[in-house]
């Protein structure tokens, strides 16, 4: 789905397919038939953008098989789908029964992560739509914060240099520039925008930048205006933005707030929690530990929870979402004389772990929900000055 900024720049809107559990080439093709194609039909648009998630084994297979890659490209075209961005954060097993901290492995200290990311870049370069010569891949912000010795910092710098060299070779071979964005996330080595700026100091901005996730921005208590100004001052490009919203509880330890939050404490994904009191941000690495009687968060101020909630509707009171901050983020990125990024990816991967009464009713319900999110985001972008293409 494409929109136009007033300066004439196309802006691509997609939804991230990490919401679907498929991990094989056959499963990827099937999800286009079962979900992505019907999402486009529900919206009634000529095209719908996909932020594809390909696990490492499938990415390697596609990168080395022109036949399989051609089949994927043809199936995308059959359904009126296109992709300019990949989600390269989860390496594999994103829908295992328990994911939690496993999603941060392998990290950027070892050879697996640059190899995987370069496979994604090769596949994406071959899938870019006609007339589009730049794509994006989001990735984890180096590693989980512990352990993080000096040797790990040096190793990740070497891996990023390997990645940059590979992306430069790919650009020479194909004429396609694929940029990779570190995605700051609570609990990681680069949790905040300033930490990503520090991690990228001295790297090549032609190929490396940031993926700005609005949910993570909210959980970290970062203001979009300040974050974007800092990135601009440091010369760090915004490779893509993920349109996402965090869960917020204003009175998390009150009886109503706790009762409303507890169903979101689920076993698959990590749901980091942050509380700001007197200018100091405190946190726990999951929702359960935040409630701990001895070592939990005090609950004297609202809790912001790393739980991507659907964009088109607010959670039931007394909970709410950080959707107003997402709206501000989109305004900062697209309300100026030029767009500060060209790729917007709706990334609500938590549909199937929502409290039972809020989960979609089968595939048709998920199609309806994803289409509603894309429609909300499209209208929000139009409100900030973009226009249909």
Tab-separated table of C-alpha atoms in Angstrom:
chain	number	residue	atom	x	y	z
A	1	UNK	CA	0.000	0.000	0.000
A	2	UNK	CA	1.566	3.258	-1.069
A	3	UNK	CA	0.883	6.852	-0.124
A	4	UNK	CA	2.561	10.059	-1.233
A	5	UNK	CA	4.195	12.684	0.919
A	6	UNK	CA	3.501	16.272	-0.224
A	7	UNK	CA	7.082	16.438	-1.537
A	8	UNK	CA	6.275	13.553	-3.894
A	9	UNK	CA	8.108	10.784	-2.001
A	10	UNK	CA	6.269	7.433	-1.945
A	11	UNK	CA	5.662	6.058	1.545
A	12	UNK	CA	5.072	2.315	1.841
A	13	UNK	CA	2.642	0.934	4.454
A	14	UNK	CA	2.783	-2.773	5.322
A	15	UNK	CA	1.857	-5.239	8.018
A	16	UNK	CA	4.426	-7.582	9.524
A	17	UNK	CA	3.929	-11.281	8.854
A	18	UNK	CA	5.608	-12.356	12.090
A	19	UNK	CA	2.016	-12.546	13.341
A	20	UNK	CA	1.766	-15.802	11.340
A	21	UNK	CA	3.537	-18.974	12.551
A	22	UNK	CA	4.729	-20.266	9.147
A	23	UNK	CA	8.476	-21.040	8.992
A	24	UNK	CA	8.898	-23.122	5.811
A	25	UNK	CA	8.742	-21.919	2.187
A	26	UNK	CA	5.484	-23.824	1.780
A	27	UNK	CA	4.086	-22.237	4.919
A	28	UNK	CA	5.097	-18.765	3.751
A	29	UNK	CA	3.230	-19.291	0.469
A	30	UNK	CA	0.204	-20.663	2.320
A	31	UNK	CA	-0.003	-17.614	4.596
A	32	UNK	CA	-0.235	-15.397	1.520
A	33	UNK	CA	-3.267	-17.410	0.418
A	34	UNK	CA	-4.906	-17.645	3.829
A	35	UNK	CA	-4.180	-14.219	5.297
A	36	UNK	CA	-2.364	-11.586	3.248
A	37	UNK	CA	-4.429	-11.949	0.077
A	38	UNK	CA	-7.722	-11.795	2.003
A	39	UNK	CA	-6.438	-8.738	3.934
A	40	UNK	CA	-5.951	-6.934	0.629
A	41	UNK	CA	-9.407	-8.011	-0.546
A	42	UNK	CA	-10.960	-6.809	2.721
A	43	UNK	CA	-9.322	-3.403	2.343
A	44	UNK	CA	-10.331	-3.177	-1.310
A	45	UNK	CA	-6.957	-1.778	-2.347
A	46	UNK	CA	-4.904	-2.611	-5.432
A	47	UNK	CA	-1.933	-3.629	-3.319
A	48	UNK	CA	-1.074	-4.375	0.283
A	49	UNK	CA	2.449	-4.183	1.645
A	50	UNK	CA	3.991	-7.007	3.640
A	51	UNK	CA	6.857	-6.750	6.079
A	52	UNK	CA	7.903	-10.348	5.556
A	53	UNK	CA	9.377	-12.410	8.355
A	54	UNK	CA	11.500	-15.290	7.086
A	55	UNK	CA	13.278	-17.527	9.608
A	56	UNK	CA	16.954	-18.172	8.980
A	57	UNK	CA	16.641	-21.544	7.240
A	58	UNK	CA	13.991	-20.274	4.819
A	59	UNK	CA	15.939	-17.084	4.128
A	60	UNK	CA	19.035	-19.133	3.265
A	61	UNK	CA	17.028	-21.454	1.010
A	62	UNK	CA	15.413	-18.586	-0.890
A	63	UNK	CA	18.698	-16.697	-1.203
A	64	UNK	CA	20.223	-19.741	-2.877
A	65	UNK	CA	17.286	-20.878	-5.008
A	66	UNK	CA	16.164	-18.694	-7.932
A	67	UNK	CA	13.308	-21.135	-8.524
A	68	UNK	CA	11.887	-20.859	-5.000
A	69	UNK	CA	12.423	-17.121	-5.021
A	70	UNK	CA	10.608	-16.805	-8.341
A	71	UNK	CA	7.671	-18.785	-6.969
A	72	UNK	CA	7.421	-16.461	-3.980
A	73	UNK	CA	7.587	-13.380	-6.174
A	74	UNK	CA	4.875	-14.768	-8.469
A	75	UNK	CA	2.584	-15.639	-5.553
A	76	UNK	CA	2.981	-12.131	-4.118
A	77	UNK	CA	1.999	-10.662	-7.491
A	78	UNK	CA	-0.985	-13.019	-7.809
A	79	UNK	CA	-2.411	-11.627	-4.580
A	80	UNK	CA	-1.601	-7.963	-5.213
A	81	UNK	CA	1.065	-7.958	-2.511
A	82	UNK	CA	4.450	-6.259	-2.402
A	83	UNK	CA	7.316	-6.038	0.023
A	84	UNK	CA	9.951	-3.371	0.607
A	85	UNK	CA	10.846	-4.340	4.174
A	86	UNK	CA	11.672	-7.465	6.176
A	87	UNK	CA	11.549	-8.081	9.899
A	88	UNK	CA	14.891	-9.692	10.679
A	89	UNK	CA	14.622	-9.565	14.477
A	90	UNK	CA	13.431	-13.137	15.262
A	91	UNK	CA	15.927	-15.681	13.919
A	92	UNK	CA	13.613	-18.700	14.173
A	93	UNK	CA	10.909	-20.238	16.358
A	94	UNK	CA	8.960	-17.033	16.921
A	95	UNK	CA	5.773	-18.994	17.608
A	96	UNK	CA	7.288	-21.649	19.827
A	97	UNK	CA	5.249	-22.245	23.002
A	98	UNK	CA	7.866	-20.243	24.953
A	99	UNK	CA	9.982	-17.598	23.204
A	100	UNK	CA	10.857	-15.016	25.866
A	101	UNK	CA	14.618	-14.200	25.776
A	102	UNK	CA	15.309	-16.775	23.062
A	103	UNK	CA	14.289	-14.133	20.514
A	104	UNK	CA	17.576	-12.316	21.191
A	105	UNK	CA	19.691	-15.297	20.094
A	106	UNK	CA	21.819	-15.556	18.125
A	107	UNK	CA	22.955	-12.000	18.750
A	108	UNK	CA	25.382	-9.756	16.878
A	109	UNK	CA	28.488	-11.133	18.570
A	110	UNK	CA	28.559	-14.246	16.381
A	111	UNK	CA	28.574	-15.013	12.644
A	112	UNK	CA	24.983	-16.298	12.421
A	113	UNK	CA	23.334	-12.894	12.688
A	114	UNK	CA	25.196	-11.118	9.833
A	115	UNK	CA	24.843	-14.229	7.662
A	116	UNK	CA	21.082	-14.321	8.241
A	117	UNK	CA	20.696	-10.594	7.676
A	118	UNK	CA	22.621	-10.727	4.405
A	119	UNK	CA	20.433	-13.624	3.234
A	120	UNK	CA	17.394	-11.471	3.957
A	121	UNK	CA	18.951	-8.574	2.054
A	122	UNK	CA	19.580	-10.769	-0.995
A	123	UNK	CA	16.007	-12.041	-0.991
A	124	UNK	CA	14.574	-8.578	-0.496
A	125	UNK	CA	16.647	-7.112	-3.325
A	126	UNK	CA	15.081	-9.707	-5.635
A	127	UNK	CA	11.536	-9.034	-4.384
A	128	UNK	CA	11.486	-5.227	-4.471
A	129	UNK	CA	8.651	-3.933	-6.687
A	130	UNK	CA	9.361	-2.500	-10.097
A	131	UNK	CA	10.770	1.006	-9.813
A	132	UNK	CA	11.785	0.616	-6.138
A	133	UNK	CA	15.524	0.452	-5.510
A	134	UNK	CA	15.713	0.687	-1.710
A	135	UNK	CA	14.593	-1.773	0.949
A	136	UNK	CA	14.924	-2.128	4.717
A	137	UNK	CA	15.528	-4.873	7.256
A	138	UNK	CA	15.019	-4.434	11.003
A	139	UNK	CA	17.178	-6.346	13.471
A	140	UNK	CA	17.771	-6.707	17.192
A	141	UNK	CA	19.759	-3.942	18.941
A	142	UNK	CA	22.955	-6.003	19.209
A	143	UNK	CA	22.053	-8.319	22.111
A	144	UNK	CA	20.320	-8.752	25.430
A	145	UNK	CA	22.017	-6.494	27.976
A	146	UNK	CA	23.659	-9.269	29.997
A	147	UNK	CA	26.352	-10.453	29.628
A	148	UNK	CA	27.992	-7.604	27.756
A	149	UNK	CA	31.775	-7.550	28.254
A	150	UNK	CA	34.163	-5.357	26.276
A	151	UNK	CA	34.895	-8.333	24.012
A	152	UNK	CA	31.214	-8.435	23.019
A	153	UNK	CA	31.274	-4.777	22.014
A	154	UNK	CA	34.337	-5.361	19.853
A	155	UNK	CA	32.796	-8.464	18.284
A	156	UNK	CA	29.563	-6.726	17.338
A	157	UNK	CA	31.489	-3.884	15.736
A	158	UNK	CA	33.304	-6.401	13.533
A	159	UNK	CA	30.006	-8.079	12.629
A	160	UNK	CA	28.448	-4.765	11.642
A	161	UNK	CA	31.481	-4.071	9.461
A	162	UNK	CA	30.988	-7.476	7.786
A	163	UNK	CA	27.330	-6.630	7.237
A	164	UNK	CA	28.131	-3.252	5.720
A	165	UNK	CA	30.656	-4.769	3.335
A	166	UNK	CA	28.121	-7.378	2.253
A	167	UNK	CA	25.388	-4.800	1.704
A	168	UNK	CA	27.808	-2.689	-0.340
A	169	UNK	CA	28.628	-5.667	-2.560
A	170	UNK	CA	24.934	-6.393	-2.990
A	171	UNK	CA	24.290	-2.796	-4.059
A	172	UNK	CA	27.058	-3.037	-6.655
A	173	UNK	CA	25.717	-6.340	-8.000
A	174	UNK	CA	22.008	-5.505	-8.102
A	175	UNK	CA	21.641	-1.728	-8.009
A	176	UNK	CA	19.433	-2.192	-4.919
A	177	UNK	CA	20.323	-0.588	-1.603
A	178	UNK	CA	19.160	-2.573	1.403
A	179	UNK	CA	19.476	-0.743	4.715
A	180	UNK	CA	19.463	-2.400	8.132
A	181	UNK	CA	17.973	-0.736	11.199
A	182	UNK	CA	18.802	-1.601	14.802
A	183	UNK	CA	15.495	-1.722	16.686
A	184	UNK	CA	15.905	-0.449	20.270
A	185	UNK	CA	13.985	-2.639	22.701
A	186	UNK	CA	13.616	-2.662	26.489
A	187	UNK	CA	16.180	-4.862	28.193
A	188	UNK	CA	18.643	-4.912	25.313
A	189	UNK	CA	22.133	-3.464	24.982
A	190	UNK	CA	20.613	-0.628	22.969
A	191	UNK	CA	17.324	-0.040	24.771
A	192	UNK	CA	16.945	3.634	23.915
A	193	UNK	CA	17.537	5.925	20.967
A	194	UNK	CA	20.691	7.460	22.516
A	195	UNK	CA	22.092	3.958	23.022
A	196	UNK	CA	21.466	3.098	19.352
A	197	UNK	CA	23.190	6.338	18.343
A	198	UNK	CA	26.180	5.311	20.447
A	199	UNK	CA	26.178	1.785	18.993
A	200	UNK	CA	26.170	3.124	15.430
A	201	UNK	CA	28.840	5.782	15.907
A	202	UNK	CA	31.324	5.549	13.065
A	203	UNK	CA	29.266	3.126	10.963
A	204	UNK	CA	28.144	3.768	7.383
A	205	UNK	CA	24.767	5.604	7.290
A	206	UNK	CA	24.254	4.493	3.702
A	207	UNK	CA	23.485	1.037	5.045
A	208	UNK	CA	22.958	1.195	8.821
A	209	UNK	CA	20.403	3.148	10.831
A	210	UNK	CA	17.538	2.688	13.245
A	211	UNK	CA	14.153	0.996	13.153
A	212	UNK	CA	11.959	3.228	15.308
A	213	UNK	CA	9.310	1.135	17.054
A	214	UNK	CA	6.624	3.339	18.606
A	215	UNK	CA	5.685	0.762	21.271
A	216	UNK	CA	9.290	0.476	22.432
A	217	UNK	CA	9.631	4.252	22.378
A	218	UNK	CA	6.634	4.523	24.682
A	219	UNK	CA	7.809	1.823	27.101
A	220	UNK	CA	11.197	3.528	27.405
A	221	UNK	CA	9.437	6.844	28.183
A	222	UNK	CA	11.086	8.553	25.207
A	223	UNK	CA	9.437	11.499	23.480
A	224	UNK	CA	9.271	11.176	19.685
A	225	UNK	CA	10.210	14.796	19.030
A	226	UNK	CA	13.369	14.526	21.136
A	227	UNK	CA	14.268	11.091	19.771
A	228	UNK	CA	13.980	12.158	16.145
A	229	UNK	CA	15.920	15.386	16.782
A	230	UNK	CA	18.740	13.370	18.385
A	231	UNK	CA	18.866	10.987	15.421
A	232	UNK	CA	18.972	13.884	12.988
A	233	UNK	CA	21.773	15.592	14.909
A	234	UNK	CA	23.785	12.368	14.943
A	235	UNK	CA	23.199	11.662	11.251
A	236	UNK	CA	21.523	8.303	11.968
A	237	UNK	CA	18.879	7.509	9.324
A	238	UNK	CA	15.459	6.147	10.269
A	239	UNK	CA	15.454	3.056	8.084
A	240	UNK	CA	11.846	2.201	8.951
A	241	UNK	CA	9.265	2.784	11.636
A	242	UNK	CA	7.071	0.169	13.246
A	243	UNK	CA	3.553	1.380	13.957
A	244	UNK	CA	2.816	-0.244	17.296
A	245	UNK	CA	1.216	0.636	20.624
A	246	UNK	CA	2.093	-0.408	24.174
A	247	UNK	CA	-0.270	-1.410	26.954
A	248	UNK	CA	-0.628	1.119	29.811
A	249	UNK	CA	-2.075	0.632	33.307
A	250	UNK	CA	-2.545	3.854	35.263
A	251	UNK	CA	-3.093	2.127	38.620
A	252	UNK	CA	-1.335	-1.217	38.156
A	253	UNK	CA	-1.407	-2.346	41.777
A	254	UNK	CA	-4.969	-1.274	42.446
A	255	UNK	CA	-7.458	-4.158	42.435
A	256	UNK	CA	-9.057	-3.194	39.118
A	257	UNK	CA	-5.774	-2.443	37.383
A	258	UNK	CA	-4.123	-5.658	38.518
A	259	UNK	CA	-7.150	-7.759	37.582
A	260	UNK	CA	-7.133	-6.184	34.108
A	261	UNK	CA	-3.367	-6.669	33.618
A	262	UNK	CA	-3.007	-10.248	34.833
A	263	UNK	CA	-4.545	-11.890	31.715
A	264	UNK	CA	-1.776	-10.254	29.652
A	265	UNK	CA	0.897	-12.136	31.634
A	266	UNK	CA	1.233	-14.956	29.117
A	267	UNK	CA	3.987	-17.562	28.621
A	268	UNK	CA	5.203	-17.039	25.032
A	269	UNK	CA	6.606	-13.525	24.710
A	270	UNK	CA	8.556	-11.250	27.011
A	271	UNK	CA	6.545	-8.238	28.225
A	272	UNK	CA	8.997	-5.798	29.775
A	273	UNK	CA	7.516	-3.180	32.124
A	274	UNK	CA	8.702	0.360	32.844
A	275	UNK	CA	7.537	2.874	35.465
A	276	UNK	CA	8.702	6.486	35.646
A	277	UNK	CA	8.738	8.253	39.000
A	278	UNK	CA	10.395	11.611	39.567
A	279	UNK	CA	12.225	11.452	36.244
A	280	UNK	CA	13.705	8.014	36.992
A	281	UNK	CA	12.625	5.002	34.947
A	282	UNK	CA	12.532	1.648	36.756
A	283	UNK	CA	11.799	-1.642	35.081
A	284	UNK	CA	11.341	-5.385	35.195
A	285	UNK	CA	11.949	-7.840	32.405
A	286	UNK	CA	8.443	-9.312	32.334
A	287	UNK	CA	4.961	-8.599	33.597
A	288	UNK	CA	4.978	-11.343	36.221
A	289	UNK	CA	8.156	-10.109	37.969
A	290	UNK	CA	6.749	-6.567	37.973
A	291	UNK	CA	4.007	-7.804	40.325
A	292	UNK	CA	6.439	-9.548	42.684
A	293	UNK	CA	5.683	-8.589	46.262
A	294	UNK	CA	9.331	-8.253	47.296
A	295	UNK	CA	11.171	-7.244	44.127
A	296	UNK	CA	8.481	-5.867	41.836
A	297	UNK	CA	7.743	-2.336	40.698
A	298	UNK	CA	6.070	-0.044	43.252
A	299	UNK	CA	3.110	0.922	41.088
A	300	UNK	CA	3.216	4.553	42.225
A	301	UNK	CA	2.974	5.668	38.587
A	302	UNK	CA	1.520	4.115	35.413
A	303	UNK	CA	3.113	0.987	34.020
A	304	UNK	CA	4.007	0.869	30.347
A	305	UNK	CA	4.120	-2.713	29.149
A	306	UNK	CA	5.903	-4.071	26.082
A	307	UNK	CA	2.759	-5.697	24.762
A	308	UNK	CA	1.816	-4.747	21.198
A	309	UNK	CA	-1.939	-4.148	21.311
A	310	UNK	CA	-4.165	-3.736	18.219
A	311	UNK	CA	-3.989	-0.216	16.826
A	312	UNK	CA	-7.592	0.295	15.794
A	313	UNK	CA	-9.164	-0.108	19.222
A	314	UNK	CA	-8.349	0.838	22.776
A	315	UNK	CA	-8.039	-1.850	25.472
A	316	UNK	CA	-10.943	-2.125	27.873
A	317	UNK	CA	-10.759	0.273	30.868
A	318	UNK	CA	-9.002	0.645	33.201
A	319	UNK	CA	-6.248	-0.128	30.682
A	320	UNK	CA	-5.308	2.054	27.732
A	321	UNK	CA	-2.724	2.077	24.961
A	322	UNK	CA	0.092	4.384	23.882
A	323	UNK	CA	-1.712	5.083	20.600
A	324	UNK	CA	-1.578	8.882	21.143
A	325	UNK	CA	2.227	8.628	21.232
A	326	UNK	CA	2.150	6.591	18.020
A	327	UNK	CA	0.090	9.361	16.412
A	328	UNK	CA	2.655	11.927	17.539
A	329	UNK	CA	5.481	9.769	16.206
A	330	UNK	CA	3.854	9.547	12.789
A	331	UNK	CA	3.306	13.306	12.856
A	332	UNK	CA	6.986	13.947	13.557
A	333	UNK	CA	8.080	11.537	10.830
A	334	UNK	CA	5.705	12.692	8.104
A	335	UNK	CA	4.410	16.144	9.037
A	336	UNK	CA	7.456	18.081	7.844
A	337	UNK	CA	8.746	19.231	4.496
A	338	UNK	CA	10.110	15.762	3.767
A	339	UNK	CA	9.387	12.291	5.151
A	340	UNK	CA	11.968	11.087	7.648
A	341	UNK	CA	11.419	7.479	6.590
A	342	UNK	CA	9.709	5.763	3.667
A	343	UNK	CA	8.692	2.473	5.302
A	344	UNK	CA	5.900	2.024	7.872
A	345	UNK	CA	5.246	-1.468	9.233
A	346	UNK	CA	2.268	-2.325	11.448
A	347	UNK	CA	3.698	-4.890	13.872
A	348	UNK	CA	1.075	-6.390	16.147
A	349	UNK	CA	2.422	-9.913	16.531
A	350	UNK	CA	0.487	-10.649	19.730
A	351	UNK	CA	-2.992	-11.330	18.294
A	352	UNK	CA	-2.925	-15.019	19.247
A	353	UNK	CA	-1.782	-14.417	22.838
A	354	UNK	CA	-4.271	-11.678	23.677
A	355	UNK	CA	-6.615	-12.475	26.566
A	356	UNK	CA	-9.028	-15.068	25.223
A	357	UNK	CA	-12.015	-12.757	24.922
A	358	UNK	CA	-10.010	-10.403	22.664
A	359	UNK	CA	-8.445	-12.995	20.361
A	360	UNK	CA	-9.647	-13.159	16.753
A	361	UNK	CA	-12.120	-15.875	15.887
A	362	UNK	CA	-10.082	-18.040	13.533
A	363	UNK	CA	-8.331	-16.966	10.330
A	364	UNK	CA	-11.226	-14.784	9.197
A	365	UNK	CA	-11.154	-12.853	12.465
A	366	UNK	CA	-7.418	-12.284	12.177
A	367	UNK	CA	-7.827	-11.062	8.579
A	368	UNK	CA	-10.483	-8.597	9.740
A	369	UNK	CA	-8.308	-7.369	12.600
A	370	UNK	CA	-5.184	-6.869	10.483
A	371	UNK	CA	-7.190	-5.038	7.824
A	372	UNK	CA	-8.696	-2.765	10.497
A	373	UNK	CA	-5.227	-1.931	11.827
A	374	UNK	CA	-3.932	-1.092	8.356
A	375	UNK	CA	-6.990	1.048	7.694
A	376	UNK	CA	-6.474	2.935	10.968
A	377	UNK	CA	-2.810	3.526	10.178
A	378	UNK	CA	-3.578	4.627	6.619
A	379	UNK	CA	-6.111	7.171	7.891
A	380	UNK	CA	-3.629	8.397	10.484
A	381	UNK	CA	-0.978	8.935	7.798
A	382	UNK	CA	-3.500	10.812	5.668
A	383	UNK	CA	-4.299	12.973	8.678
A	384	UNK	CA	-0.617	13.899	8.867
A	385	UNK	CA	-0.533	15.158	5.307
A	386	UNK	CA	0.108	12.126	3.142
A	387	UNK	CA	-2.261	11.418	0.263
A	388	UNK	CA	-3.302	8.280	-1.606
A	389	UNK	CA	-1.065	7.266	-4.471
